[in-house]
GROMACS .gro file of N, CA and C in nm:
model
  414
    1MET      N    1   0.887   1.653   1.732
    1MET     CA    2   0.934   1.534   1.640
    1MET      C    3   1.011   1.515   1.586
    2ASP      N    4   1.083   1.400   1.577
    2ASP     CA    5   1.158   1.387   1.481
    2ASP      C    6   1.143   1.312   1.374
    3ILE      N    7   1.027   1.349   1.249
    3ILE     CA    8   0.956   1.340   1.130
    3ILE      C    9   1.052   1.182   1.058
    4GLY      N   10   1.169   1.202   1.019
    4GLY     CA   11   1.302   1.138   0.982
    4GLY      C   12   1.283   1.062   1.041
    5ALA      N   13   1.325   1.035   1.196
    5ALA     CA   14   1.314   0.943   1.275
    5ALA      C   15   1.234   0.845   1.257
    6GLN      N   16   1.095   0.893   1.290
    6GLN     CA   17   0.956   0.866   1.298
    6GLN      C   18   0.973   0.772   1.160
    7TYR      N   19   0.939   0.808   0.995
    7TYR     CA   20   0.968   0.729   0.923
    7TYR      C   21   1.075   0.655   0.923
    8ARG      N   22   1.179   0.651   0.919
    8ARG     CA   23   1.307   0.551   0.917
    8ARG      C   24   1.279   0.409   1.017
    9ARG      N   25   1.179   0.458   1.143
    9ARG     CA   26   1.137   0.325   1.249
    9ARG      C   27   0.975   0.288   1.159
   10TYR      N   28   0.895   0.336   1.130
   10TYR     CA   29   0.775   0.329   1.010
   10TYR      C   30   0.789   0.187   0.893
   11ILE      N   31   0.969   0.209   0.839
   11ILE     CA   32   0.999   0.117   0.754
   11ILE      C   33   1.047   0.039   0.811
   12SER      N   34   1.116   0.013   0.925
   12SER     CA   35   1.186  -0.107   1.005
   12SER      C   36   1.094  -0.190   1.035
   13TYR      N   37   0.900  -0.125   1.065
   13TYR     CA   38   0.834  -0.217   1.103
   13TYR      C   39   0.743  -0.261   0.992
   14LEU      N   40   0.770  -0.218   0.883
   14LEU     CA   41   0.763  -0.265   0.763
   14LEU      C   42   0.824  -0.376   0.711
   15ASN      N   43   0.964  -0.337   0.709
   15ASN     CA   44   1.098  -0.453   0.701
   15ASN      C   45   1.014  -0.567   0.753
   16GLU      N   46   1.000  -0.525   0.885
   16GLU     CA   47   1.020  -0.696   1.010
   16GLU      C   48   0.861  -0.715   0.965
   17GLY      N   49   0.796  -0.688   0.853
   17GLY     CA   50   0.656  -0.801   0.860
   17GLY      C   51   0.528  -0.689   0.935
   18ARG      N   52   0.569  -0.633   1.055
   18ARG     CA   53   0.502  -0.607   1.146
   18ARG      C   54   0.373  -0.503   1.050
   19VAL      N   55   0.267  -0.482   0.963
   19VAL     CA   56   0.247  -0.435   0.898
   19VAL      C   57   0.112  -0.419   0.943
   20HIS      N   58   0.071  -0.492   1.077
   20HIS     CA   59  -0.037  -0.502   1.106
   20HIS      C   60  -0.070  -0.417   1.265
   21ASP      N   61   0.129  -0.360   1.249
   21ASP     CA   62   0.099  -0.307   1.384
   21ASP      C   63   0.169  -0.123   1.361
   22LEU      N   64   0.081  -0.101   1.304
   22LEU     CA   65   0.095   0.088   1.266
   22LEU      C   66   0.075   0.191   1.298
   23SER      N   67   0.001   0.163   1.402
   23SER     CA   68  -0.056   0.288   1.499
   23SER      C   69   0.032   0.376   1.510
   24ASP      N   70   0.143   0.344   1.570
   24ASP     CA   71   0.217   0.412   1.595
   24ASP      C   72   0.252   0.535   1.498
   25PHE      N   73   0.252   0.499   1.330
   25PHE     CA   74   0.300   0.583   1.245
   25PHE      C   75   0.174   0.625   1.180
   26VAL      N   76   0.058   0.567   1.157
   26VAL     CA   77  -0.045   0.617   1.038
   26VAL      C   78  -0.150   0.623   1.145
   27HIS      N   79  -0.227   0.794   1.061
   27HIS     CA   80  -0.376   0.754   1.133
   27HIS      C   81  -0.440   0.693   1.147
   28GLU      N   82  -0.585   0.662   1.208
   28GLU     CA   83  -0.712   0.582   1.206
   28GLU      C   84  -0.740   0.620   1.035
   29GLU      N   85  -0.748   0.703   0.997
   29GLU     CA   86  -0.819   0.738   0.845
   29GLU      C   87  -0.679   0.855   0.777
   30LEU      N   88  -0.677   0.790   0.662
   30LEU     CA   89  -0.552   0.887   0.595
   30LEU      C   90  -0.584   0.868   0.425
   31ILE      N   91  -0.578   0.931   0.336
   31ILE     CA   92  -0.573   0.930   0.227
   31ILE      C   93  -0.463   0.829   0.139
   32TYR      N   94  -0.510   0.811   0.039
   32TYR     CA   95  -0.379   0.763  -0.005
   32TYR      C   96  -0.382   0.738  -0.176
   33ASN      N   97  -0.311   0.811  -0.215
   33ASN     CA   98  -0.335   0.867  -0.407
   33ASN      C   99  -0.469   0.903  -0.389
   34ASP      N  100  -0.534   0.974  -0.305
   34ASP     CA  101  -0.622   1.092  -0.302
   34ASP      C  102  -0.798   0.976  -0.286
   35GLU      N  103  -0.745   0.930  -0.231
   35GLU     CA  104  -0.835   0.786  -0.186
   35GLU      C  105  -0.876   0.802  -0.039
   36PRO      N  106  -0.986   0.832   0.047
   36PRO     CA  107  -0.968   0.798   0.175
   36PRO      C  108  -0.967   0.642   0.178
   37MET      N  109  -0.866   0.618   0.318
   37MET     CA  110  -0.942   0.459   0.333
   37MET      C  111  -0.830   0.474   0.496
   38THR      N  112  -0.913   0.367   0.600
   38THR     CA  113  -0.889   0.313   0.735
   38THR      C  114  -0.744   0.300   0.759
   39ARG      N  115  -0.627   0.319   0.820
   39ARG     CA  116  -0.551   0.223   0.876
   39ARG      C  117  -0.550   0.106   0.859
   40ALA      N  118  -0.664   0.030   0.841
   40ALA     CA  119  -0.687  -0.125   0.822
   40ALA      C  120  -0.662  -0.136   0.722
   41ASP      N  121  -0.740  -0.084   0.600
   41ASP     CA  122  -0.763  -0.032   0.487
   41ASP      C  123  -0.611  -0.048   0.415
   42TYR      N  124  -0.545   0.026   0.517
   42TYR     CA  125  -0.404   0.079   0.412
   42TYR      C  126  -0.287  -0.085   0.517
   43GLN      N  127  -0.317  -0.092   0.597
   43GLN     CA  128  -0.246  -0.153   0.636
   43GLN      C  129  -0.284  -0.351   0.581
   44ASN      N  130  -0.370  -0.331   0.533
   44ASN     CA  131  -0.442  -0.461   0.434
   44ASN      C  132  -0.388  -0.467   0.305
   45TYR      N  133  -0.373  -0.346   0.227
   45TYR     CA  134  -0.339  -0.312   0.122
   45TYR      C  135  -0.140  -0.347   0.072
   46ILE      N  136  -0.070  -0.284   0.192
   46ILE     CA  137   0.081  -0.327   0.211
   46ILE      C  138   0.065  -0.509   0.285
   47ALA      N  139  -0.032  -0.548   0.319
   47ALA     CA  140  -0.031  -0.684   0.394
   47ALA      C  141   0.016  -0.781   0.241
   48ASP      N  142  -0.125  -0.735   0.163
   48ASP     CA  143  -0.155  -0.798   0.017
   48ASP      C  144  -0.016  -0.791  -0.090
   49ASP      N  145   0.034  -0.655  -0.051
   49ASP     CA  146   0.218  -0.661  -0.095
   49ASP      C  147   0.276  -0.845  -0.039
   50PHE      N  148   0.284  -0.747   0.090
   50PHE     CA  149   0.385  -0.918   0.127
   50PHE      C  150   0.351  -1.026   0.105
   51ALA      N  151   0.209  -1.096   0.099
   51ALA     CA  152   0.157  -1.279   0.060
   51ALA      C  153   0.231  -1.231  -0.083
   52ARG      N  154   0.184  -1.146  -0.189
   52ARG     CA  155   0.221  -1.183  -0.295
   52ARG      C  156   0.379  -1.129  -0.321
   53ILE      N  157   0.460  -1.116  -0.222
   53ILE     CA  158   0.609  -1.035  -0.287
   53ILE      C  159   0.677  -1.132  -0.129
   54PRO      N  160   0.690  -1.249  -0.079
   54PRO     CA  161   0.690  -1.274   0.027
   54PRO      C  162   0.883  -1.214   0.032
   55ASP      N  163   0.951  -1.145  -0.015
   55ASP     CA  164   1.079  -1.152   0.036
   55ASP      C  165   1.128  -0.985   0.049
   56LEU      N  166   0.961  -0.881   0.027
   56LEU     CA  167   0.933  -0.786  -0.081
   56LEU      C  168   1.009  -0.686   0.109
   57HIS      N  169   1.123  -0.634   0.068
   57HIS     CA  170   1.227  -0.526   0.156
   57HIS      C  171   1.203  -0.386   0.073
   58PHE      N  172   1.194  -0.281   0.209
   58PHE     CA  173   1.161  -0.186   0.153
   58PHE      C  174   1.312  -0.131   0.170
   59ASP      N  175   1.399  -0.041   0.095
   59ASP     CA  176   1.540  -0.002   0.094
   59ASP      C  177   1.510   0.110   0.048
   60ILE      N  178   1.539   0.230   0.127
   60ILE     CA  179   1.547   0.384   0.124
   60ILE      C  180   1.640   0.434   0.081
   61HIS      N  181   1.671   0.485  -0.035
   61HIS     CA  182   1.783   0.558  -0.138
   61HIS      C  183   1.801   0.677  -0.150
   62GLN      N  184   1.668   0.731  -0.089
   62GLN     CA  185   1.686   0.882  -0.077
   62GLN      C  186   1.591   0.910   0.027
   63LEU      N  187   1.608   1.061   0.108
   63LEU     CA  188   1.505   1.111   0.192
   63LEU      C  189   1.506   1.215   0.238
   64ILE      N  190   1.429   1.275   0.206
   64ILE     CA  191   1.390   1.457   0.168
   64ILE      C  192   1.281   1.450   0.314
   65VAL      N  193   1.348   1.535   0.458
   65VAL     CA  194   1.215   1.587   0.495
   65VAL      C  195   1.194   1.707   0.525
   66SER      N  196   1.078   1.744   0.516
   66SER     CA  197   1.087   1.908   0.546
   66SER      C  198   0.958   1.974   0.603
   67ASP      N  199   0.954   2.001   0.713
   67ASP     CA  200   0.843   2.037   0.778
   67ASP      C  201   0.808   1.905   0.852
   68ASN      N  202   0.641   1.870   0.751
   68ASN     CA  203   0.553   1.768   0.844
   68ASN      C  204   0.544   1.693   0.679
   69HIS      N  205   0.675   1.659   0.587
   69HIS     CA  206   0.667   1.643   0.447
   69HIS      C  207   0.794   1.539   0.454
   70VAL      N  208   0.768   1.449   0.367
   70VAL     CA  209   0.851   1.328   0.337
   70VAL      C  210   0.851   1.333   0.256
   71ALA      N  211   0.942   1.316   0.130
   71ALA     CA  212   0.944   1.239   0.009
   71ALA      C  213   1.076   1.166   0.042
   72SER      N  214   1.048   1.010  -0.010
   72SER     CA  215   1.136   0.880  -0.040
   72SER      C  216   1.189   0.864  -0.169
   73ARG      N  217   1.242   0.782  -0.172
   73ARG     CA  218   1.301   0.728  -0.323
   73ARG      C  219   1.313   0.556  -0.292
   74ILE      N  220   1.244   0.448  -0.289
   74ILE     CA  221   1.235   0.331  -0.213
   74ILE      C  222   1.261   0.270  -0.313
   75ARG      N  223   1.398   0.171  -0.279
   75ARG     CA  224   1.424   0.059  -0.434
   75ARG      C  225   1.411  -0.083  -0.396
   76PHE      N  226   1.315  -0.194  -0.438
   76PHE     CA  227   1.311  -0.337  -0.415
   76PHE      C  228   1.368  -0.378  -0.506
   77ASN      N  229   1.404  -0.481  -0.458
   77ASN     CA  230   1.498  -0.595  -0.532
   77ASN      C  231   1.357  -0.711  -0.462
   78CYS      N  232   1.335  -0.826  -0.531
   78CYS     CA  233   1.223  -0.912  -0.499
   78CYS      C  234   1.159  -0.983  -0.579
   79THR      N  235   1.086  -1.070  -0.505
   79THR     CA  236   1.093  -1.193  -0.620
   79THR      C  237   0.921  -1.248  -0.607
   80PRO      N  238   0.864  -1.141  -0.706
   80PRO     CA  239   0.678  -1.207  -0.695
   80PRO      C  240   0.674  -1.370  -0.705
   81GLU      N  241   0.516  -1.431  -0.622
   81GLU     CA  242   0.486  -1.555  -0.619
   81GLU      C  243   0.406  -1.534  -0.650
   82ALA      N  244   0.332  -1.427  -0.700
   82ALA     CA  245   0.167  -1.430  -0.737
   82ALA      C  246   0.175  -1.284  -0.837
   83ASP      N  247   0.042  -1.252  -0.833
   83ASP     CA  248   0.033  -1.171  -0.931
   83ASP      C  249   0.048  -1.057  -0.886
   84PHE      N  250   0.150  -0.964  -0.947
   84PHE     CA  251   0.152  -0.867  -0.872
   84PHE      C  252   0.147  -0.723  -1.022
   85ARG      N  253   0.077  -0.652  -0.998
   85ARG     CA  254   0.055  -0.542  -1.101
   85ARG      C  255   0.027  -0.585  -1.216
   86GLY      N  256  -0.062  -0.632  -1.229
   86GLY     CA  257  -0.116  -0.735  -1.314
   86GLY      C  258  -0.058  -0.850  -1.439
   87HIS      N  259   0.049  -0.851  -1.335
   87HIS     CA  260   0.177  -0.906  -1.389
   87HIS      C  261   0.160  -1.098  -1.331
   88ALA      N  262   0.169  -1.208  -1.405
   88ALA     CA  263   0.208  -1.324  -1.318
   88ALA      C  264   0.362  -1.350  -1.285
   89PRO      N  265   0.371  -1.437  -1.192
   89PRO     CA  266   0.495  -1.384  -1.127
   89PRO      C  267   0.569  -1.509  -1.243
   90ASN      N  268   0.681  -1.533  -1.292
   90ASN     CA  269   0.742  -1.546  -1.381
   90ASN      C  270   0.890  -1.638  -1.254
   91GLY      N  271   0.870  -1.646  -1.134
   91GLY     CA  272   1.045  -1.700  -1.091
   91GLY      C  273   1.142  -1.633  -1.062
   92GLN      N  274   1.157  -1.474  -1.138
   92GLN     CA  275   1.238  -1.402  -1.160
   92GLN      C  276   1.266  -1.270  -1.094
   93LYS      N  277   1.351  -1.240  -0.982
   93LYS     CA  278   1.365  -1.131  -0.896
   93LYS      C  279   1.344  -0.996  -0.974
   94ILE      N  280   1.292  -0.871  -0.940
   94ILE     CA  281   1.260  -0.782  -1.027
   94ILE      C  282   1.343  -0.689  -0.932
   95SER      N  283   1.373  -0.572  -0.960
   95SER     CA  284   1.434  -0.447  -0.946
   95SER      C  285   1.352  -0.327  -0.958
   96PHE      N  286   1.255  -0.255  -0.887
   96PHE     CA  287   1.213  -0.099  -0.940
   96PHE      C  288   1.241   0.005  -0.815
   97VAL      N  289   1.144   0.094  -0.815
   97VAL     CA  290   1.137   0.211  -0.707
   97VAL      C  291   1.038   0.244  -0.713
   98GLU      N  292   1.010   0.295  -0.607
   98GLU     CA  293   0.898   0.361  -0.563
   98GLU      C  294   0.963   0.485  -0.522
   99HIS      N  295   0.901   0.618  -0.595
   99HIS     CA  296   0.881   0.747  -0.585
   99HIS      C  297   0.783   0.764  -0.457
  100VAL      N  298   0.793   0.806  -0.336
  100VAL     CA  299   0.643   0.833  -0.228
  100VAL      C  300   0.621   0.916  -0.155
  101PHE      N  301   0.590   1.050  -0.182
  101PHE     CA  302   0.520   1.174  -0.079
  101PHE      C  303   0.424   1.132   0.084
  102TYR      N  304   0.479   1.168   0.146
  102TYR     CA  305   0.423   1.185   0.258
  102TYR      C  306   0.401   1.306   0.347
  103GLN      N  307   0.227   1.290   0.383
  103GLN     CA  308   0.243   1.424   0.479
  103GLN      C  309   0.165   1.379   0.620
  104PHE      N  310   0.257   1.437   0.733
  104PHE     CA  311   0.267   1.424   0.862
  104PHE      C  312   0.191   1.447   0.970
  105GLU      N  313   0.051   1.422   1.026
  105GLU     CA  314   0.036   1.530   1.110
  105GLU      C  315  -0.022   1.465   1.245
  106ASN      N  316   0.080   1.539   1.333
  106ASN     CA  317   0.102   1.504   1.488
  106ASN      C  318   0.177   1.381   1.469
  107GLY      N  319   0.300   1.400   1.451
  107GLY     CA  320   0.385   1.224   1.390
  107GLY      C  321   0.309   1.130   1.336
  108LYS      N  322   0.248   1.105   1.273
  108LYS     CA  323   0.152   1.028   1.217
  108LYS      C  324   0.146   1.056   1.026
  109ILE      N  325   0.138   0.937   0.970
  109ILE     CA  326   0.095   0.962   0.837
  109ILE      C  327  -0.033   0.981   0.849
  110ARG      N  328  -0.032   1.108   0.716
  110ARG     CA  329  -0.209   1.139   0.727
  110ARG      C  330  -0.261   1.110   0.565
  111GLN      N  331  -0.174   1.201   0.473
  111GLN     CA  332  -0.169   1.161   0.342
  111GLN      C  333  -0.066   1.062   0.298
  112VAL      N  334  -0.036   0.975   0.208
  112VAL     CA  335   0.032   0.948   0.109
  112VAL      C  336   0.040   0.936  -0.060
  113TRP      N  337   0.161   0.967  -0.089
  113TRP     CA  338   0.097   0.998  -0.221
  113TRP      C  339   0.165   0.905  -0.285
  114SER      N  340   0.177   0.771  -0.384
  114SER     CA  341   0.288   0.693  -0.422
  114SER      C  342   0.270   0.665  -0.574
  115LEU      N  343   0.416   0.659  -0.621
  115LEU     CA  344   0.435   0.633  -0.756
  115LEU      C  345   0.576   0.541  -0.773
  116LEU      N  346   0.486   0.383  -0.841
  116LEU     CA  347   0.561   0.267  -0.851
  116LEU      C  348   0.565   0.296  -0.979
  117ASP      N  349   0.722   0.209  -1.021
  117ASP     CA  350   0.818   0.217  -1.188
  117ASP      C  351   0.724   0.084  -1.250
  118ASP      N  352   0.595   0.162  -1.269
  118ASP     CA  353   0.517   0.023  -1.356
  118ASP      C  354   0.582  -0.042  -1.497
  119ARG      N  355   0.675   0.039  -1.503
  119ARG     CA  356   0.728   0.056  -1.645
  119ARG      C  357   0.826  -0.087  -1.630
  120ALA      N  358   0.909  -0.051  -1.538
  120ALA     CA  359   1.023  -0.134  -1.507
  120ALA      C  360   0.979  -0.237  -1.462
  121ILE      N  361   0.883  -0.256  -1.384
  121ILE     CA  362   0.763  -0.427  -1.372
  121ILE      C  363   0.763  -0.468  -1.474
  122HIS      N  364   0.691  -0.416  -1.568
  122HIS     CA  365   0.628  -0.472  -1.706
  122HIS      C  366   0.745  -0.528  -1.722
  123ALA      N  367   0.888  -0.495  -1.787
  123ALA     CA  368   1.004  -0.502  -1.826
  123ALA      C  369   1.052  -0.606  -1.806
  124GLN      N  370   1.010  -0.678  -1.666
  124GLN     CA  371   1.078  -0.773  -1.673
  124GLN      C  372   1.018  -0.864  -1.596
  125MET      N  373   0.867  -0.868  -1.516
  125MET     CA  374   0.765  -0.970  -1.581
  125MET      C  375   0.784  -1.073  -1.738
  126GLU      N  376   0.774  -0.982  -1.803
  126GLU     CA  377   0.700  -0.998  -1.950
  126GLU      C  378   0.809  -1.047  -2.009
  127LYS      N  379   0.966  -0.995  -1.984
  127LYS     CA  380   1.084  -1.092  -2.024
  127LYS      C  381   1.062  -1.196  -2.035
  128GLU      N  382   1.027  -1.252  -1.928
  128GLU     CA  383   1.161  -1.394  -1.881
  128GLU      C  384   1.021  -1.474  -2.023
  129LYS      N  385   0.872  -1.408  -1.955
  129LYS     CA  386   0.738  -1.520  -2.069
  129LYS      C  387   0.809  -1.509  -2.184
  130THR      N  388   0.833  -1.397  -2.259
  130THR     CA  389   0.880  -1.392  -2.414
  130THR      C  390   1.017  -1.499  -2.414
  131ILE      N  391   1.062  -1.477  -2.324
  131ILE     CA  392   1.223  -1.588  -2.380
  131ILE      C  393   1.119  -1.730  -2.336
  132LYS      N  394   1.041  -1.776  -2.220
  132LYS     CA  395   1.016  -1.913  -2.246
  132LYS      C  396   0.952  -1.921  -2.381
  133VAL      N  397   0.845  -1.856  -2.424
  133VAL     CA  398   0.764  -1.854  -2.551
  133VAL      C  399   0.835  -1.897  -2.648
  134ASN      N  400   0.957  -1.817  -2.698
  134ASN     CA  401   0.984  -1.823  -2.768
  134ASN      C  402   1.137  -1.954  -2.765
  135GLU      N  403   1.192  -1.983  -2.651
  135GLU     CA  404   1.260  -2.115  -2.648
  135GLU      C  405   1.102  -2.315  -2.693
  136GLY      N  406   1.001  -2.213  -2.674
  136GLY     CA  407   0.901  -2.299  -2.689
  136GLY      C  408   0.890  -2.377  -2.821
  137SER      N  409   0.904  -2.219  -2.870
  137SER     CA  410   0.860  -2.287  -3.035
  137SER      C  411   0.993  -2.335  -3.109
  138LYS      N  412   1.064  -2.318  -3.019
  138LYS     CA  413   1.225  -2.352  -3.118
  138LYS      C  414   1.188  -2.533  -3.146
   0.00000   0.00000   0.00000
């Protein structure tokens, strides 16, 4: 199986909003950042992000495939409409990246290691609040 093609197909499902239709891509039980979870838990975790950020789109900028491992750098340009990563929405579009590594087993994701650029998220989501507070005090 071409793991790179399988991964791209998985990302296309996410971008189509088919987050509860991942049985072809994710094992029933997996590990996410060293925490065991079920596929349903994983799907709900991703669905929650879409609920908070309706225009969420996964844009693969780098992809490396080696045997049963995938490394990907994904760029996001989106507008959170609900609390995201501990920050209230400010109505502004934000850009950030995720560096994520996957281990595949029998063509499906068995383990995920994900790191989001929280510093970029924080800087952009708090920036507009600071500007609004400063404008309000003039």
